[in-house]
Coordinates of N, CA and C in Angstrom, one line a residue:
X1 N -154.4 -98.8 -106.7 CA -154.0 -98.4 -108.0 C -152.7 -97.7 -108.0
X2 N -151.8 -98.0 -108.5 CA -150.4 -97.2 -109.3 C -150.3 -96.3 -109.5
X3 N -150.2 -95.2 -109.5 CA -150.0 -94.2 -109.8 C -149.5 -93.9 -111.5
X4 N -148.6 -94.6 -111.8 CA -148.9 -95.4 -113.4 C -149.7 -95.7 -113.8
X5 N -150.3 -96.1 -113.5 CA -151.9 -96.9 -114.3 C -153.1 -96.0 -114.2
X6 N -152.6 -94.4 -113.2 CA -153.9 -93.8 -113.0 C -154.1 -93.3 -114.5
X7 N -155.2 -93.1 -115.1 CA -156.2 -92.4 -116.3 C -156.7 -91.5 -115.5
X8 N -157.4 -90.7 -114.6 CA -157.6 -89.9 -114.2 C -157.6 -88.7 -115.6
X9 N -159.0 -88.7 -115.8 CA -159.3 -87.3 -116.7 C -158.7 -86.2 -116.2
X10 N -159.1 -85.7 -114.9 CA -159.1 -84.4 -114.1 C -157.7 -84.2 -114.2
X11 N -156.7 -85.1 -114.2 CA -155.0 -85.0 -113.8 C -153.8 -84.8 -115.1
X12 N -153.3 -83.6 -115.1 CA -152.5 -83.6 -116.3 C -151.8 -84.8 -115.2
X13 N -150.1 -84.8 -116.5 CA -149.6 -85.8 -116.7 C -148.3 -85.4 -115.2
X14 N -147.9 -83.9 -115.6 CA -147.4 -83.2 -114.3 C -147.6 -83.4 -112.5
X15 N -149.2 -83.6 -112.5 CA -149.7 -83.5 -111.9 C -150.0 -85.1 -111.1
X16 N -150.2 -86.0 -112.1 CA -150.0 -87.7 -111.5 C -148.7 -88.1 -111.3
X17 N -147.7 -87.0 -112.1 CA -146.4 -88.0 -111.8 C -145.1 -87.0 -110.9
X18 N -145.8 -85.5 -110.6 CA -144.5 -84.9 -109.8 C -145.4 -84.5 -108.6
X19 N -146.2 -83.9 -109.0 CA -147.0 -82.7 -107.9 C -147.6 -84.0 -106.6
X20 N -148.9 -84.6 -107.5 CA -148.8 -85.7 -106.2 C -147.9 -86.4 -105.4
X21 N -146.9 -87.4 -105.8 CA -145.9 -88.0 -105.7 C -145.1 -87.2 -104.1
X22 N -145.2 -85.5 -105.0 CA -144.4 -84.7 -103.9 C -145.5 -84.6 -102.4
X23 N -146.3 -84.2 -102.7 CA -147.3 -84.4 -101.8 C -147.4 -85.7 -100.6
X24 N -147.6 -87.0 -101.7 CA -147.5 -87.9 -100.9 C -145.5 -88.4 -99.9
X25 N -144.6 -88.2 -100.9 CA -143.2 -87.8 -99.7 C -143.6 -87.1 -98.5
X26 N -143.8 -85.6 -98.4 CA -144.3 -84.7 -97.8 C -145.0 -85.2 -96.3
X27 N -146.2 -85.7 -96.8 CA -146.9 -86.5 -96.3 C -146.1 -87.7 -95.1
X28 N -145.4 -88.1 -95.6 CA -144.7 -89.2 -95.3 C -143.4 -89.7 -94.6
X29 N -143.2 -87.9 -94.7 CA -141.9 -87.5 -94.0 C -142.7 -87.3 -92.3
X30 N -143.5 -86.4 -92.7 CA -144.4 -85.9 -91.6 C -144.3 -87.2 -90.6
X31 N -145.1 -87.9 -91.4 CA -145.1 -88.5 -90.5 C -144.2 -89.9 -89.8
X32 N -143.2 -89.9 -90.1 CA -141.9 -90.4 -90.1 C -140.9 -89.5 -89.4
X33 N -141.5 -88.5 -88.8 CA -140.4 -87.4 -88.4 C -139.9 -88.1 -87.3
X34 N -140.0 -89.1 -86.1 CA -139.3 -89.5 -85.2 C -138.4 -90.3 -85.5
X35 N -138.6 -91.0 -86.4 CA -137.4 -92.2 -87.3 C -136.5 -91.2 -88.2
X36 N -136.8 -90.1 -88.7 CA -135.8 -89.5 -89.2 C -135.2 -89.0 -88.5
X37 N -135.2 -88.1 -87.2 CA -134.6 -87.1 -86.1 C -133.7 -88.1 -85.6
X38 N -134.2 -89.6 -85.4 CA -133.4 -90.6 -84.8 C -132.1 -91.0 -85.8
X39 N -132.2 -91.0 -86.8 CA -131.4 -91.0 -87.9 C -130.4 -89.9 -87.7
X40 N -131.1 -88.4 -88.0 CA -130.3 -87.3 -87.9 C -129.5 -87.4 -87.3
X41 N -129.8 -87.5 -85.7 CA -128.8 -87.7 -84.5 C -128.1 -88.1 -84.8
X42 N -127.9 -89.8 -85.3 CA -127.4 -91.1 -85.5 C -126.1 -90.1 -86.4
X43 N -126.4 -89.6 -87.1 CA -125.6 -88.9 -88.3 C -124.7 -87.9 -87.8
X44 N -125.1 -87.5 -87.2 CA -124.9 -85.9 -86.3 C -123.2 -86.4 -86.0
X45 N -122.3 -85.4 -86.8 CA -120.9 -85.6 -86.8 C -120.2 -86.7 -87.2
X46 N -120.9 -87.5 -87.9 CA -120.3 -88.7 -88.6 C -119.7 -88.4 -89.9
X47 N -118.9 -89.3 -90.7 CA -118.7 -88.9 -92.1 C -119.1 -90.7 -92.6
X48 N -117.7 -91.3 -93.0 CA -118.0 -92.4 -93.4 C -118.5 -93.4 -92.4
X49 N -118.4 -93.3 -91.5 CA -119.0 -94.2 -90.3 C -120.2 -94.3 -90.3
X50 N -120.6 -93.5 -90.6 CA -122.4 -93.6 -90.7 C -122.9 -94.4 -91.5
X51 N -122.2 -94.9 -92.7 CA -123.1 -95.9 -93.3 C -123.4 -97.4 -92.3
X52 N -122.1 -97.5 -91.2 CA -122.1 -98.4 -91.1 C -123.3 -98.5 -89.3
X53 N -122.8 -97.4 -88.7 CA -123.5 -96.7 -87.2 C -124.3 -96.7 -87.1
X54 N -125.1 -96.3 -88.6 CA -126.4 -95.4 -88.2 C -127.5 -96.6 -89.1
X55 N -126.7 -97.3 -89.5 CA -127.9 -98.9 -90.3 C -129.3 -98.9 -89.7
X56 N -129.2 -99.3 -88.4 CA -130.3 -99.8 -87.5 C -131.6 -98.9 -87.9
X57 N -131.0 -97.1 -87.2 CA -131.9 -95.9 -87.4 C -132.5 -95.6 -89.5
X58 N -131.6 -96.2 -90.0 CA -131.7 -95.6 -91.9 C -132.7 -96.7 -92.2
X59 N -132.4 -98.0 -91.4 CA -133.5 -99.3 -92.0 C -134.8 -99.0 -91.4
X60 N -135.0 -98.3 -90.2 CA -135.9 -97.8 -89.6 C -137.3 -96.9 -90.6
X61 N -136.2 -95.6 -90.7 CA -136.4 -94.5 -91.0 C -137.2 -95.0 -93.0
X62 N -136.2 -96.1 -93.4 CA -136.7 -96.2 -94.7 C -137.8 -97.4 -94.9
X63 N -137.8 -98.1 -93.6 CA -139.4 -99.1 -93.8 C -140.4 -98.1 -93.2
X64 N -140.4 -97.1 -92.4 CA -141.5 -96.4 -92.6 C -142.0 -95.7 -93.7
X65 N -140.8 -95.4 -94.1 CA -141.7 -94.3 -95.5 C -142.1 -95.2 -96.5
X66 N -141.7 -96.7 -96.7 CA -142.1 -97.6 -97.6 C -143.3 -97.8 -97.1
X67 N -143.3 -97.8 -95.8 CA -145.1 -98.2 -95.4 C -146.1 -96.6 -95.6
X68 N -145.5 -95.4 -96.0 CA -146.3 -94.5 -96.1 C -146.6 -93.7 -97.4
X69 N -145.8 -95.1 -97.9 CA -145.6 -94.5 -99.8 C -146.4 -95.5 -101.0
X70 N -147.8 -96.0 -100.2 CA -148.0 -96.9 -100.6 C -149.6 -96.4 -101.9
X71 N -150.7 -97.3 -102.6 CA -151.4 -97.1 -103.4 C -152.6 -95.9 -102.9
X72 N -152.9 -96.2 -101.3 CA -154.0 -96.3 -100.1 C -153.3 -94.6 -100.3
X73 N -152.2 -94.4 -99.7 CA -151.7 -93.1 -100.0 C -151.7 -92.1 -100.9
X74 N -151.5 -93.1 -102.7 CA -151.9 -92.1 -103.7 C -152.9 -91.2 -103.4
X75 N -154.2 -92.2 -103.7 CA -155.4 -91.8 -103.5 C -155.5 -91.0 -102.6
X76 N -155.4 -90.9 -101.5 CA -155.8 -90.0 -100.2 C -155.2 -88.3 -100.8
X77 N -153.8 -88.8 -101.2 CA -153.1 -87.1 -101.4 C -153.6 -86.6 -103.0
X78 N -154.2 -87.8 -103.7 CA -154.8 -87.3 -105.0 C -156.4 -86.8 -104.7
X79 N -156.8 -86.9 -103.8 CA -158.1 -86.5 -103.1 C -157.7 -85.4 -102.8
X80 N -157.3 -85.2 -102.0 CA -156.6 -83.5 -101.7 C -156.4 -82.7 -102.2
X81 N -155.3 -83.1 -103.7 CA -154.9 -82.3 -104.6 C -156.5 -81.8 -105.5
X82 N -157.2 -82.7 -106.1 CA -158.5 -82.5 -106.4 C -159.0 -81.4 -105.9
X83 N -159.5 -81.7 -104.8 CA -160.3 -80.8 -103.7 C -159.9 -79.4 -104.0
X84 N -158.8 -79.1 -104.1 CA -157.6 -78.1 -103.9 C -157.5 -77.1 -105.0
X85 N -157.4 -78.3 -106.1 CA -157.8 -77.8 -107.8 C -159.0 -77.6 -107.9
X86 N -160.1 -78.2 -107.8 CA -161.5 -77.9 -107.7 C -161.7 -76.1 -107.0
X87 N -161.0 -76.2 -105.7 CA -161.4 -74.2 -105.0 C -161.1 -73.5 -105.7
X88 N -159.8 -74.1 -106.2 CA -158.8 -72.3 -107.0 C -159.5 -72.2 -108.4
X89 N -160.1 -73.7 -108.7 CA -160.3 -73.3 -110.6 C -162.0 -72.3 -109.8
X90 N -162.6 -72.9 -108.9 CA -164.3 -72.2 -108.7 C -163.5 -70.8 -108.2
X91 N -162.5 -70.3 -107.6 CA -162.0 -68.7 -107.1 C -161.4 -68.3 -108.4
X92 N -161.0 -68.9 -109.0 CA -160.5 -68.4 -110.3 C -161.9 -67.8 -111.3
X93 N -163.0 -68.6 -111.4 CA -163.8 -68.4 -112.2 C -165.0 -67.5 -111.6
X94 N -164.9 -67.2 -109.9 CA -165.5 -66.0 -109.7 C -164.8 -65.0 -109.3
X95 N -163.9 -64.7 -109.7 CA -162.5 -63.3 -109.5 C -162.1 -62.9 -108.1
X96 N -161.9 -64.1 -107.5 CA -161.6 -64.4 -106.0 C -160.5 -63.8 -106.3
X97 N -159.4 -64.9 -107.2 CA -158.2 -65.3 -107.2 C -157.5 -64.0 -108.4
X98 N -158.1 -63.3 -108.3 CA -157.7 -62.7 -110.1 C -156.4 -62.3 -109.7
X99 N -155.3 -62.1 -111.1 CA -153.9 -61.6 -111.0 C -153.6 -60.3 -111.5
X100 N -155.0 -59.3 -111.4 CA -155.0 -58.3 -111.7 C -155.0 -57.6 -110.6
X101 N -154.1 -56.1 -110.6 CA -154.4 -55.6 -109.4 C -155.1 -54.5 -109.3
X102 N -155.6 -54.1 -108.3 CA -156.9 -52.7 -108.5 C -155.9 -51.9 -108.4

């Protein structure tokens, strides 16, 4: 499912289209960190030459995060976010979290 197409009662609109999204990048950088560092290097004191140098490592670095930016992913980091919203609203509603101070 899309991330556009989610209805999701539980999810303001903020929430389906910045906060997850950020989450799942996040996510996706993580785990992409060796294809980017490889890139970095690749970069590391270059200017304009890099578009051309560093192709190999950037086509790399950007078919992984296409493979980590996928529907399978929404869901997993909209699972989380849930989970996450679900603690703070139950710590909010037993004065875990209160913003008062003693």
């Amino acid at each position: 499912m899309s991330q556009t197409l989610d209805n999701d009662p539980r999810l303001r609109k903020v929430e389906r289209d910045i906060y997850i999204p950020k989450m799942m990048k996040k996510a996706a950088i993580r785990t992409c960190s060796k294809e980017a560092q490889a890139f970095a290097e690749c970069c590391h004191g270059r200017t304009i030459s890099m578009a051309w140098a560093c192709n190999k490592q950037n086509n790399a670095l950007q078919n992984c995060l296409k493979n980590n930016l996928l529907d399978a992913d929404y869901e997993r980091e909209k699972a989380i976010f849930l989970r996450k919203k679900e603690e703070t609203q139950m710590a909010e509603s037993t004065g875990f979290l209160s913003s008062e101070k003693s």
